[in-house]
mmCIF file of C-alpha atoms in Angstrom:
data_model
loop_
_atom_site.group_PDB
_atom_site.id
_atom_site.type_symbol
_atom_site.label_atom_id
_atom_site.label_comp_id
_atom_site.label_asym_id
_atom_site.label_seq_id
_atom_site.Cartn_x
_atom_site.Cartn_y
_atom_site.Cartn_z
ATOM 1 C CA ALA T 21 -16.404 22.757 -56.699
ATOM 2 C CA ILE T 22 -15.415 24.402 -53.457
ATOM 3 C CA THR T 23 -17.445 27.481 -52.751
ATOM 4 C CA ALA T 24 -16.893 30.137 -50.132
ATOM 5 C CA ARG T 25 -20.054 28.960 -48.392
ATOM 6 C CA ARG T 26 -18.721 25.407 -48.040
ATOM 7 C CA VAL T 27 -15.408 26.622 -46.653
ATOM 8 C CA VAL T 28 -17.155 28.871 -44.118
ATOM 9 C CA ALA T 29 -19.507 26.038 -43.119
ATOM 10 C CA LYS T 30 -16.559 23.704 -42.527
ATOM 11 C CA THR T 31 -14.859 26.221 -40.237
ATOM 12 C CA GLY T 32 -18.035 26.598 -38.197
ATOM 13 C CA SER T 33 -18.335 30.381 -38.570
ATOM 14 C CA GLU T 34 -21.617 30.253 -40.418
ATOM 15 C CA SER T 35 -22.976 26.963 -39.051
ATOM 16 C CA GLY T 36 -23.333 28.339 -35.526
ATOM 17 C CA ALA T 37 -20.891 25.805 -34.089
ATOM 18 C CA PRO T 38 -18.826 27.089 -31.190
ATOM 19 C CA PRO T 39 -15.392 28.418 -32.132
ATOM 20 C CA THR T 40 -12.634 25.831 -32.017
ATOM 21 C CA GLY T 41 -10.924 27.631 -29.132
ATOM 22 C CA PHE T 42 -14.081 27.426 -27.040
ATOM 23 C CA ARG T 43 -14.401 23.718 -27.764
ATOM 24 C CA TRP T 44 -10.816 23.140 -26.625
ATOM 25 C CA LEU T 45 -11.464 25.179 -23.484
ATOM 26 C CA VAL T 46 -14.483 23.006 -22.697
ATOM 27 C CA VAL T 47 -12.476 19.808 -23.333
ATOM 28 C CA ALA T 48 -9.625 21.083 -21.125
ATOM 29 C CA THR T 49 -12.112 21.995 -18.393
ATOM 30 C CA CYS T 50 -13.733 18.555 -18.526
ATOM 31 C CA ALA T 51 -10.357 16.786 -18.518
ATOM 32 C CA ALA T 52 -9.104 18.839 -15.563
ATOM 33 C CA THR T 53 -12.344 18.195 -13.676
ATOM 34 C CA TYR T 54 -12.031 14.459 -14.309
ATOM 35 C CA ALA T 55 -8.414 14.553 -13.112
ATOM 36 C CA LEU T 56 -9.593 16.431 -10.004
ATOM 37 C CA VAL T 57 -12.042 13.636 -9.210
ATOM 38 C CA ILE T 58 -9.245 11.061 -9.604
ATOM 39 C CA VAL T 59 -6.830 13.034 -7.415
ATOM 40 C CA GLY T 60 -9.630 13.531 -4.876
ATOM 41 C CA GLY T 61 -10.007 9.755 -4.741
ATOM 42 C CA ILE T 62 -6.266 9.427 -4.152
ATOM 43 C CA VAL T 63 -6.478 11.988 -1.333
ATOM 44 C CA ARG T 64 -9.308 10.002 0.237
ATOM 45 C CA ALA T 65 -7.637 6.588 -0.242
ATOM 46 C CA THR T 66 -4.321 7.758 1.245
ATOM 47 C CA GLY T 67 -5.927 9.644 4.138
ATOM 48 C CA SER T 68 -4.159 12.827 3.053
ATOM 49 C CA GLY T 69 -7.225 15.048 3.465
ATOM 50 C CA ASP T 70 -6.017 16.571 6.745
ATOM 51 C CA ALA T 71 -2.378 16.941 5.685
ATOM 52 C CA CYS T 72 -2.848 20.697 5.212
ATOM 53 C CA PRO T 73 -4.417 22.034 8.413
ATOM 54 C CA ASP T 74 -5.269 25.486 7.068
ATOM 55 C CA TRP T 75 -6.867 26.897 3.928
ATOM 56 C CA PRO T 76 -6.158 28.255 1.381
ATOM 57 C CA ARG T 77 -2.510 27.971 2.419
ATOM 58 C CA CYS T 78 -0.860 24.800 3.676
ATOM 59 C CA HIS T 79 0.928 24.956 7.036
ATOM 60 C CA GLY T 80 0.726 28.737 6.696
ATOM 61 C CA GLU T 81 2.876 28.702 3.563
ATOM 62 C CA LEU T 82 2.187 29.109 -0.141
ATOM 63 C CA LEU T 83 4.540 26.192 -0.840
ATOM 64 C CA PRO T 84 3.992 23.280 1.548
ATOM 65 C CA PRO T 85 6.569 20.999 3.183
ATOM 66 C CA LEU T 86 7.863 18.221 0.935
ATOM 67 C CA GLU T 87 6.023 15.339 2.618
ATOM 68 C CA SER T 88 4.032 12.790 0.639
ATOM 69 C CA ASP T 89 0.647 13.332 2.349
ATOM 70 C CA VAL T 90 1.026 17.105 2.177
ATOM 71 C CA LEU T 91 2.006 17.012 -1.498
ATOM 72 C CA ILE T 92 -0.955 14.769 -2.351
ATOM 73 C CA GLU T 93 -3.396 17.102 -0.597
ATOM 74 C CA PHE T 94 -1.740 20.233 -1.962
ATOM 75 C CA SER T 95 -1.791 18.866 -5.536
ATOM 76 C CA HIS T 96 -5.550 18.383 -5.106
ATOM 77 C CA ARG T 97 -5.883 22.010 -4.039
ATOM 78 C CA LEU T 98 -3.801 23.253 -6.967
ATOM 79 C CA LEU T 99 -5.817 21.178 -9.428
ATOM 80 C CA ALA T 100 -9.047 22.429 -7.831
ATOM 81 C CA SER T 101 -7.799 26.002 -8.347
ATOM 82 C CA LEU T 102 -7.060 25.242 -11.995
ATOM 83 C CA VAL T 103 -10.545 23.751 -12.431
ATOM 84 C CA GLY T 104 -12.077 26.833 -10.809
ATOM 85 C CA PHE T 105 -10.272 29.155 -13.212
ATOM 86 C CA LEU T 106 -11.089 26.960 -16.227
ATOM 87 C CA VAL T 107 -14.786 26.829 -15.296
ATOM 88 C CA LEU T 108 -14.812 30.596 -14.827
ATOM 89 C CA ALA T 109 -13.043 31.087 -18.177
ATOM 90 C CA THR T 110 -15.544 28.757 -19.854
ATOM 91 C CA ALA T 111 -18.430 30.789 -18.447
ATOM 92 C CA VAL T 112 -16.888 34.088 -19.570
ATOM 93 C CA VAL T 113 -16.252 32.800 -23.095
ATOM 94 C CA ALA T 114 -19.734 31.259 -23.214
ATOM 95 C CA TRP T 115 -21.206 34.601 -22.175
ATOM 96 C CA ARG T 116 -19.215 36.411 -24.862
ATOM 97 C CA THR T 117 -19.715 33.948 -27.722
ATOM 98 C CA GLN T 118 -22.508 31.487 -26.925
ATOM 99 C CA ARG T 119 -25.351 33.552 -25.463
ATOM 100 C CA HIS T 120 -27.429 32.576 -28.491
ATOM 101 C CA VAL T 121 -27.190 28.895 -27.410
ATOM 102 C CA PRO T 122 -28.998 28.788 -24.059
ATOM 103 C CA VAL T 123 -27.992 25.233 -23.164
ATOM 104 C CA VAL T 124 -24.282 26.108 -23.509
ATOM 105 C CA PHE T 125 -24.565 29.497 -21.838
ATOM 106 C CA TRP T 126 -26.668 28.391 -18.852
ATOM 107 C CA GLY T 127 -24.714 25.154 -18.490
ATOM 108 C CA ALA T 128 -21.492 27.132 -18.170
ATOM 109 C CA LEU T 129 -23.061 29.452 -15.590
ATOM 110 C CA ALA T 130 -24.431 26.489 -13.627
ATOM 111 C CA ALA T 131 -20.930 24.982 -13.573
ATOM 112 C CA VAL T 132 -19.602 28.166 -11.934
ATOM 113 C CA GLY T 133 -22.185 27.841 -9.160
ATOM 114 C CA LEU T 134 -21.567 24.134 -8.619
ATOM 115 C CA VAL T 135 -17.770 24.448 -8.564
ATOM 116 C CA GLY T 136 -18.066 27.504 -6.322
ATOM 117 C CA GLY T 137 -20.166 25.454 -3.896
ATOM 118 C CA GLN T 138 -17.536 22.722 -3.855
ATOM 119 C CA ILE T 139 -14.772 25.281 -3.197
ATOM 120 C CA VAL T 140 -16.673 26.769 -0.256
ATOM 121 C CA LEU T 141 -17.367 23.274 1.058
ATOM 122 C CA GLY T 142 -13.693 22.318 0.803
ATOM 123 C CA GLY T 143 -12.653 25.446 2.682
ATOM 124 C CA MET T 144 -15.262 24.865 5.398
ATOM 125 C CA THR T 145 -14.125 21.262 5.774
ATOM 126 C CA VAL T 146 -10.535 22.329 6.475
ATOM 127 C CA LEU T 147 -11.189 25.455 8.545
ATOM 128 C CA ASN T 148 -13.780 23.809 10.797
ATOM 129 C CA ASP T 149 -12.096 20.391 10.962
ATOM 130 C CA LEU T 150 -15.227 18.750 9.589
ATOM 131 C CA SER T 151 -15.459 15.239 8.248
ATOM 132 C CA PRO T 152 -14.915 15.481 4.465
ATOM 133 C CA ALA T 153 -17.237 12.551 3.851
ATOM 134 C CA ALA T 154 -20.046 14.095 5.911
ATOM 135 C CA CYS T 155 -19.687 17.468 4.177
ATOM 136 C CA HIS T 156 -19.718 16.012 0.690
ATOM 137 C CA ILE T 157 -22.656 13.758 1.514
ATOM 138 C CA ALA T 158 -24.552 16.787 2.867
ATOM 139 C CA TYR T 159 -23.673 18.840 -0.217
ATOM 140 C CA ASN T 160 -24.726 16.092 -2.596
ATOM 141 C CA TYR T 161 -27.889 15.420 -0.598
ATOM 142 C CA ASN T 162 -28.810 19.084 -0.906
ATOM 143 C CA THR T 163 -28.064 19.107 -4.635
ATOM 144 C CA PRO T 164 -31.124 17.285 -5.909
ATOM 145 C CA VAL T 165 -30.159 14.783 -8.552
ATOM 146 C CA ASP T 166 -32.601 12.286 -9.916
ATOM 147 C CA VAL T 167 -30.705 9.903 -12.196
ATOM 148 C CA ALA T 168 -33.666 9.367 -14.521
ATOM 149 C CA ALA T 169 -34.277 13.122 -14.793
ATOM 150 C CA LEU T 170 -30.555 13.686 -15.340
ATOM 151 C CA LYS T 171 -30.539 11.117 -18.151
ATOM 152 C CA ARG T 172 -33.589 12.743 -19.780
ATOM 153 C CA GLU T 173 -31.974 16.172 -19.525
ATOM 154 C CA PHE T 174 -28.717 14.847 -20.986
ATOM 155 C CA GLU T 175 -30.594 13.379 -23.949
ATOM 156 C CA ARG T 176 -32.464 16.677 -24.437
ATOM 157 C CA ILE T 177 -29.211 18.652 -24.341
ATOM 158 C CA LYS T 178 -27.501 16.211 -26.690
ATOM 159 C CA ALA T 179 -30.377 16.543 -29.182
ATOM 160 C CA ALA T 180 -30.359 20.354 -28.876
ATOM 161 C CA VAL T 181 -26.588 20.514 -29.473
ATOM 162 C CA LYS T 182 -26.906 18.131 -32.426
ATOM 163 C CA ASP T 183 -29.690 20.244 -33.953
ATOM 164 C CA GLU T 184 -27.942 23.542 -33.258
ATOM 165 C CA PHE T 185 -24.505 22.552 -34.543
ATOM 166 C CA ASP T 186 -25.442 19.841 -37.026
ATOM 167 C CA TRP T 187 -23.124 17.293 -35.351
#
């Protein structure tokens, strides 16, 4: 027999699972971030990183010239803007709906800081004509990441999410 409790549990309202909309926002944010990494690789491989000499505009315009290198670099900037807004939206929704799940809430806030750092670094790279590779190496060097510790933390988070949401 289907009871009201079973129906509510399946929708996630009573189980504590994040709302479906929040889950889709997180998936969209992850997918856009992955695409940004891919497009960033294309920018690097094609040498298009200096195709837009100013920031945040490109050649002083909101819409850049229709040249392949410029369009590759500008598409990276547009996608980075989308990722920035998605990460910010994820943090706002997490603050409004997931404050009771610290790993989700603080993870979303940490993402805002990390993406913000990358945005500042990208702007500094363009405005000061710095080597993109050197800037990103410096940023990553100053962002302490120990792979073993990262793996342990991932396993801890995965277990906490599984326990919290019964996944």
